[in-house]
Amino acid sequence: MPLVVHHLDNSRAQRVLWLLEELGVPYEVKHHKRIKLQAPPELKAIHPLGKSPIVEDRGHTLAETGAIVEYVLEAYANGRLRPPPGSDERLRFTYWLHYAEGSAMPPLLIHLMFALMPRRSPALLRPLVRRIAERSQAGYSRPQLKLHMDFWESELGRSTWFAGEELTAADIMMSYPVEAAAARAKALEGRPRLAAFLERVHARPAYARAVARGGPVIPAR
Ligand SMILES: N[C@@H](CCC(=O)N[C@@H](CS)C(=O)NCC(=O)O)C(=O)O
């Protein structure tokens, strides 16, 4: 039985498909559709948090993208997409692998929540809520995002990919924060290395195959 990926539309689960495509691992996609941005309740029957991605393989049910990526690398990669232990690249790899969900995503999510606040407020209060949300973005999430995005740009000056000269699974992890920051926070403006990173990502045949099976990563605006 092939590995199963529970995939939510327009989501970070695309990274798991991309990883599997890079490695040539056969897999099945179970598609789940968002209801008002949220995951549908049936996902909670598979894992208590009901978030995507979830992977089922060899009797295991796995959640959390970084943990899934580590599992897939151990089970199927035979040393590919991960620098050798003990190397400087391996330390950088581990850093970005964890950083992507642990540090890059929180300010992006907070920024998105502020942006959604006015849309979800009663019409009468909307102008006031918009002002509060914009102030909150200006005071917190925008400066935080700038800090992170400038850091990415500077790190990509050290090497072609985040953890060295070769593509690794850390780049696959980082692709989602970079895509989200490009869509929500103009990350690519004035950051040529970041723009080139995303171009290289989009040019990979395995990435295109993953999008063909899972759909686009970021909702069309
Ligand atoms: N850190 C977790 C985040 C999982 C997560 O929040 N997934 C989103 C998809 S982008 C989701 O399921 N959102 C729907 C919801 O929260 O109901 C991971 O990387 O797996």
Short mmCIF file of C-alpha atoms and ligand atoms in Angstrom, two decimals:
data_model
loop_
_atom_site.label_atom_id
_atom_site.label_comp_id
_atom_site.label_asym_id
_atom_site.label_seq_id
_atom_site.Cartn_x
_atom_site.Cartn_y
_atom_site.Cartn_z
CA MET A 1 0.00 0.00 0.00
CA PRO A 2 1.51 3.39 -0.97
CA LEU A 3 2.14 6.19 1.47
CA VAL A 4 -0.98 8.37 1.85
CA VAL A 5 -0.84 12.18 2.15
CA HIS A 6 -3.88 13.95 3.54
CA HIS A 7 -3.70 17.19 1.64
CA LEU A 8 -5.63 20.39 2.26
CA ASP A 9 -6.15 22.73 -0.69
CA ASN A 10 -3.81 25.75 -0.85
CA SER A 11 -1.65 24.59 2.00
CA ARG A 12 1.83 23.81 3.30
CA ALA A 13 1.04 20.14 2.66
CA GLN A 14 2.26 20.72 -0.90
CA ARG A 15 5.81 20.50 0.47
CA VAL A 16 5.31 16.84 1.36
CA LEU A 17 4.15 16.11 -2.19
CA TRP A 18 7.17 17.98 -3.56
CA LEU A 19 9.56 16.02 -1.31
CA LEU A 20 8.02 12.70 -2.39
CA GLU A 21 8.24 13.75 -6.04
CA GLU A 22 11.92 14.70 -5.64
CA LEU A 23 12.61 11.28 -4.14
CA GLY A 24 10.43 9.34 -6.57
CA VAL A 25 8.42 7.76 -3.73
CA PRO A 26 4.98 6.48 -4.87
CA TYR A 27 2.13 8.06 -2.91
CA GLU A 28 -1.60 8.58 -2.88
CA VAL A 29 -3.18 11.99 -2.23
CA LYS A 30 -6.39 12.26 -0.25
CA HIS A 31 -7.78 15.70 -0.97
CA HIS A 32 -9.60 17.69 1.73
CA LYS A 33 -11.32 21.00 1.07
CA ARG A 34 -11.16 23.96 3.43
CA ILE A 35 -14.39 25.27 4.92
CA LYS A 36 -13.99 29.04 5.55
CA LEU A 37 -10.21 28.60 5.61
CA GLN A 38 -10.41 25.85 8.26
CA ALA A 39 -9.67 22.18 7.71
CA PRO A 40 -12.82 20.03 7.41
CA PRO A 41 -13.80 18.03 10.53
CA GLU A 42 -13.04 14.65 8.90
CA LEU A 43 -9.31 15.35 9.34
CA LYS A 44 -9.76 15.14 13.12
CA ALA A 45 -10.74 11.51 12.70
CA ILE A 46 -7.23 10.87 11.33
CA HIS A 47 -5.24 13.02 13.80
CA PRO A 48 -6.66 14.84 16.87
CA LEU A 49 -5.50 18.29 15.71
CA GLY A 50 -7.05 17.87 12.28
CA LYS A 51 -4.35 19.90 10.51
CA SER A 52 -2.74 19.12 7.19
CA PRO A 53 -0.40 17.54 6.22
CA ILE A 54 -0.99 14.15 7.75
CA VAL A 55 0.79 11.10 6.38
CA GLU A 56 -0.18 7.46 6.81
CA ASP A 57 2.53 4.95 6.05
CA ARG A 58 3.54 1.46 7.18
CA GLY A 59 1.04 1.58 10.06
CA HIS A 60 2.15 5.06 11.26
CA THR A 61 0.03 8.20 11.33
CA LEU A 62 2.30 11.25 11.20
CA ALA A 63 1.56 14.95 11.59
CA GLU A 64 3.70 18.12 11.60
CA THR A 65 5.47 18.85 8.32
CA GLY A 66 9.02 18.89 9.73
CA ALA A 67 8.49 15.55 11.48
CA ILE A 68 6.99 14.08 8.30
CA VAL A 69 9.96 15.34 6.29
CA GLU A 70 12.39 13.72 8.74
CA TYR A 71 10.44 10.46 8.60
CA VAL A 72 10.40 10.41 4.79
CA LEU A 73 14.14 11.16 4.63
CA GLU A 74 14.89 8.32 7.07
CA ALA A 75 12.58 5.85 5.37
CA TYR A 76 13.11 6.59 1.70
CA ALA A 77 15.91 9.05 0.88
CA ASN A 78 19.06 6.99 1.25
CA GLY A 79 21.07 10.11 2.07
CA ARG A 80 19.48 12.32 -0.59
CA LEU A 81 18.26 15.87 0.15
CA ARG A 82 20.12 15.99 3.49
CA PRO A 83 23.78 16.96 3.98
CA PRO A 84 26.02 14.36 5.68
CA PRO A 85 26.09 14.27 9.51
CA GLY A 86 28.91 16.29 11.03
CA SER A 87 29.08 18.80 8.18
CA ASP A 88 28.50 22.52 8.54
CA GLU A 89 25.74 22.15 5.92
CA ARG A 90 24.01 19.58 8.14
CA LEU A 91 23.82 22.10 11.00
CA ARG A 92 22.40 24.73 8.66
CA PHE A 93 19.97 22.12 7.29
CA THR A 94 18.69 21.27 10.77
CA TYR A 95 18.33 24.95 11.62
CA TRP A 96 16.19 25.80 8.55
CA LEU A 97 14.18 22.61 8.84
CA HIS A 98 12.98 23.69 12.29
CA TYR A 99 13.00 27.43 11.68
CA ALA A 100 10.48 27.22 8.81
CA GLU A 101 7.54 26.24 11.03
CA GLY A 102 8.95 27.32 14.39
CA SER A 103 9.96 30.91 13.63
CA ALA A 104 9.03 31.93 10.08
CA MET A 105 5.37 30.93 10.09
CA PRO A 106 4.13 32.60 13.33
CA PRO A 107 4.55 36.24 12.16
CA LEU A 108 3.10 35.32 8.76
CA LEU A 109 0.05 33.83 10.43
CA ILE A 110 -0.37 36.81 12.78
CA HIS A 111 -0.12 39.18 9.80
CA LEU A 112 -2.79 37.22 7.95
CA MET A 113 -5.09 37.22 10.99
CA PHE A 114 -4.85 41.02 11.27
CA ALA A 115 -5.64 41.28 7.54
CA LEU A 116 -8.70 39.08 7.94
CA MET A 117 -10.06 40.88 11.03
CA PRO A 118 -11.91 43.70 9.19
CA ARG A 119 -13.44 41.26 6.70
CA ARG A 120 -14.85 39.21 9.56
CA SER A 121 -16.25 42.15 11.54
CA PRO A 122 -19.80 43.51 11.44
CA ALA A 123 -20.10 46.09 8.65
CA LEU A 124 -20.70 48.96 11.07
CA LEU A 125 -17.47 48.31 12.97
CA ARG A 126 -15.37 47.50 9.92
CA PRO A 127 -13.64 50.90 9.47
CA LEU A 128 -12.61 50.95 13.13
CA VAL A 129 -11.45 47.34 13.11
CA ARG A 130 -9.49 48.01 9.91
CA ARG A 131 -7.65 50.88 11.62
CA ILE A 132 -6.82 48.71 14.65
CA ALA A 133 -5.68 45.84 12.41
CA GLU A 134 -3.50 48.10 10.26
CA ARG A 135 -1.91 49.63 13.35
CA SER A 136 -1.22 46.18 14.72
CA GLN A 137 0.38 45.14 11.45
CA ALA A 138 2.46 48.32 11.34
CA GLY A 139 3.50 47.99 14.98
CA TYR A 140 4.22 44.29 15.14
CA SER A 141 3.81 41.89 12.24
CA ARG A 142 5.25 44.06 9.45
CA PRO A 143 8.54 44.87 11.27
CA GLN A 144 8.83 41.23 12.35
CA LEU A 145 8.33 40.05 8.79
CA LYS A 146 10.88 42.54 7.49
CA LEU A 147 13.40 41.23 10.01
CA HIS A 148 12.85 37.64 8.87
CA MET A 149 12.70 38.37 5.14
CA ASP A 150 15.91 40.43 5.27
CA PHE A 151 17.54 37.54 7.12
CA TRP A 152 16.51 35.09 4.35
CA GLU A 153 17.87 37.44 1.70
CA SER A 154 21.18 37.77 3.52
CA GLU A 155 21.50 34.00 4.15
CA LEU A 156 20.91 33.27 0.47
CA GLY A 157 24.00 35.37 -0.17
CA ARG A 158 26.06 32.66 1.55
CA SER A 159 25.05 29.83 -0.79
CA THR A 160 22.66 28.96 -3.62
CA TRP A 161 20.26 27.11 -1.32
CA PHE A 162 19.52 27.66 2.36
CA ALA A 163 21.87 24.91 3.56
CA GLY A 164 24.56 24.95 0.89
CA GLU A 165 25.08 24.50 -2.83
CA GLU A 166 22.68 21.57 -3.17
CA LEU A 167 18.91 21.56 -2.80
CA THR A 168 17.93 19.92 0.49
CA ALA A 169 14.68 19.20 2.28
CA ALA A 170 15.34 22.40 4.29
CA ASP A 171 14.67 24.37 1.08
CA ILE A 172 11.47 22.41 0.63
CA MET A 173 10.48 23.40 4.19
CA MET A 174 11.42 27.05 3.57
CA SER A 175 9.54 27.23 0.27
CA TYR A 176 6.19 27.69 2.02
CA PRO A 177 7.15 30.66 4.25
CA VAL A 178 8.80 32.26 1.23
CA GLU A 179 5.71 31.67 -0.96
CA ALA A 180 3.44 33.00 1.80
CA ALA A 181 5.66 36.04 2.41
CA ALA A 182 5.76 36.76 -1.33
CA ALA A 183 1.95 36.67 -1.46
CA ARG A 184 1.21 38.49 1.80
CA ALA A 185 4.18 40.74 2.53
CA LYS A 186 5.85 41.68 -0.76
CA ALA A 187 8.87 39.58 0.20
CA LEU A 188 10.36 39.58 -3.29
CA GLU A 189 10.38 43.35 -3.72
CA GLY A 190 13.98 44.55 -3.37
CA ARG A 191 15.14 41.02 -2.46
CA PRO A 192 16.63 39.58 -5.65
CA ARG A 193 18.11 36.45 -4.01
CA LEU A 194 14.76 35.50 -2.54
CA ALA A 195 13.10 36.05 -5.92
CA ALA A 196 15.77 33.88 -7.58
CA PHE A 197 15.26 31.20 -4.89
CA LEU A 198 11.54 31.02 -5.64
CA GLU A 199 12.23 30.93 -9.39
CA ARG A 200 14.59 27.99 -8.89
CA VAL A 201 11.97 26.25 -6.76
CA HIS A 202 9.22 26.77 -9.35
CA ALA A 203 11.52 25.55 -12.14
CA ARG A 204 11.99 22.12 -10.57
CA PRO A 205 10.04 19.44 -12.44
CA ALA A 206 9.24 17.69 -9.13
CA TYR A 207 7.69 20.89 -7.77
CA ALA A 208 5.52 21.18 -10.90
CA ARG A 209 4.42 17.55 -10.57
CA ALA A 210 3.49 18.17 -6.91
CA VAL A 211 1.39 21.21 -7.88
CA ALA A 212 -0.25 19.17 -10.66
CA ARG A 213 -1.34 16.59 -8.08
CA GLY A 214 -2.10 18.87 -5.12
CA GLY A 215 -3.08 22.16 -6.70
CA PRO A 216 -1.57 25.61 -6.10
CA VAL A 217 0.23 26.36 -2.84
CA ILE A 218 -1.10 29.85 -2.20
CA PRO A 219 -4.69 30.85 -3.07
CA ALA A 220 -5.00 32.97 -6.22
CA ARG A 221 -5.74 36.58 -5.29
N1 LIG B 1 3.09 23.34 12.01
C1 LIG B 1 2.09 22.52 11.39
C2 LIG B 1 0.94 23.42 10.91
C3 LIG B 1 -0.21 22.64 10.35
C4 LIG B 1 -1.28 23.59 9.84
O1 LIG B 1 -1.67 24.56 10.51
N2 LIG B 1 -1.80 23.29 8.65
C5 LIG B 1 -2.79 24.14 8.03
C6 LIG B 1 -2.67 24.03 6.52
S1 LIG B 1 -1.68 25.29 5.83
C7 LIG B 1 -4.18 23.70 8.39
O2 LIG B 1 -4.44 22.52 8.49
N3 LIG B 1 -5.07 24.69 8.55
C8 LIG B 1 -6.46 24.48 8.73
C9 LIG B 1 -6.91 24.61 10.15
O3 LIG B 1 -6.13 25.06 11.00
O4 LIG B 1 -8.08 24.26 10.40
C10 LIG B 1 2.71 21.74 10.24
O5 LIG B 1 3.69 22.21 9.67
O6 LIG B 1 2.24 20.64 9.91
#
